[in-house]
Tab-separated table of C-alpha atoms in Angstrom:
chain	number	residue	atom	x	y	z
A	20	GLN	CA	0.000	0.000	0.000
A	21	ALA	CA	2.829	2.418	0.809
A	22	PHE	CA	4.557	1.621	-2.480
A	23	ARG	CA	1.440	2.546	-4.455
A	24	MET	CA	1.252	5.909	-2.744
A	25	THR	CA	4.912	6.740	-3.407
A	26	ILE	CA	4.850	6.163	-7.167
A	27	PRO	CA	3.503	9.591	-8.262
A	28	PRO	CA	5.891	11.619	-6.085
A	29	LEU	CA	8.804	9.386	-7.059
A	30	ILE	CA	8.197	9.877	-10.782
A	31	ASN	CA	7.815	13.630	-10.212
A	32	VAL	CA	11.189	13.670	-8.474
A	33	PHE	CA	12.797	11.871	-11.434
A	34	ILE	CA	11.289	14.409	-13.843
A	35	ALA	CA	12.433	17.346	-11.710
A	36	LEU	CA	15.902	15.831	-11.405
A	37	THR	CA	16.134	15.553	-15.173
A	38	LYS	CA	15.044	19.147	-15.699
A	39	ASN	CA	17.313	20.434	-12.930
A	40	THR	CA	20.438	18.924	-14.440
A	41	SER	CA	20.987	22.264	-16.165
A	42	VAL	CA	21.725	23.685	-12.697
A	43	ALA	CA	24.787	21.449	-12.635
A	44	GLY	CA	26.139	23.533	-15.514
A	45	GLY	CA	26.721	26.316	-13.004
A	46	PHE	CA	29.161	24.035	-11.225
A	47	PHE	CA	31.080	23.189	-14.407
A	48	VAL	CA	29.583	19.729	-14.794
A	49	VAL	CA	29.435	18.811	-18.464
A	50	GLU	CA	25.888	17.905	-19.393
A	51	LEU	CA	23.292	18.778	-22.001
A	52	PHE	CA	22.958	22.452	-21.081
A	53	ALA	CA	26.725	23.046	-21.070
A	54	THR	CA	27.152	21.195	-24.343
A	55	THR	CA	24.335	23.186	-25.913
A	56	ARG	CA	25.863	26.454	-24.737
A	57	GLN	CA	29.253	25.485	-26.196
A	58	LEU	CA	27.702	24.467	-29.513
A	59	ALA	CA	25.723	27.720	-29.675
A	60	ASN	CA	28.876	29.739	-28.981
A	61	ASP	CA	30.839	27.873	-31.637
A	62	ASN	CA	28.081	27.986	-34.270
A	63	GLY	CA	26.486	31.411	-34.022
A	64	ASN	CA	24.611	31.003	-37.290
A	65	ILE	CA	22.483	28.045	-36.066
A	66	VAL	CA	21.775	28.954	-32.444
A	67	LEU	CA	18.000	28.454	-32.596
A	68	PRO	CA	18.127	24.934	-34.072
A	69	ILE	CA	20.664	23.966	-31.408
A	70	LEU	CA	18.462	25.311	-28.611
A	71	PHE	CA	15.348	23.649	-30.035
A	72	THR	CA	17.222	20.348	-30.246
A	73	ALA	CA	18.250	20.629	-26.591
A	74	ALA	CA	14.661	21.405	-25.606
A	75	ALA	CA	13.447	18.416	-27.617
A	76	LEU	CA	15.954	16.164	-25.854
A	77	TYR	CA	14.673	17.308	-22.464
A	78	LEU	CA	11.129	16.562	-23.657
A	79	VAL	CA	12.168	13.128	-24.923
A	80	VAL	CA	13.303	12.281	-21.409
A	81	THR	CA	10.594	13.943	-19.314
A	82	VAL	CA	7.398	13.301	-21.306
A	83	PRO	CA	7.712	9.486	-21.250
A	84	LEU	CA	8.376	9.647	-17.504
A	85	GLY	CA	5.209	11.671	-17.038
A	86	LEU	CA	3.209	9.252	-19.175
A	87	ALA	CA	4.631	6.298	-17.255
A	88	ALA	CA	3.655	7.987	-14.002
A	89	GLY	CA	0.094	8.395	-15.246
A	90	GLN	CA	-0.098	4.738	-16.257
A	91	LEU	CA	1.321	3.559	-12.936
A	92	GLU	CA	-1.090	5.770	-11.034
A	93	LYS	CA	-4.031	4.297	-12.934
A	94	ARG	CA	-2.817	0.753	-12.418
A	95	TRP	CA	-1.972	1.022	-8.730
A	96	VAL	CA	-4.465	3.628	-7.607
A	97	VAL	CA	-5.245	3.598	-3.912
A	98	ARG	CA	-8.959	3.130	-3.391
A	99	ARG	CA	-10.390	5.573	-0.870
């Protein structure tokens, strides 16, 4: 019963962790945000496509997690 109640918050934490990885760029950790910034600086003529690609990659990771959370919530809903 406790496991069923922890699934939605756990998935939300995974999604937030994925989105907050860009904060690690402030601490000089190489990740998607830092790589995107470097590519944009090196290729000034295609900045928007680079930024849209980075945004799409974040969506590719977070949207399936959100959909999985919805499915798990429906499957293991706690009856009240």
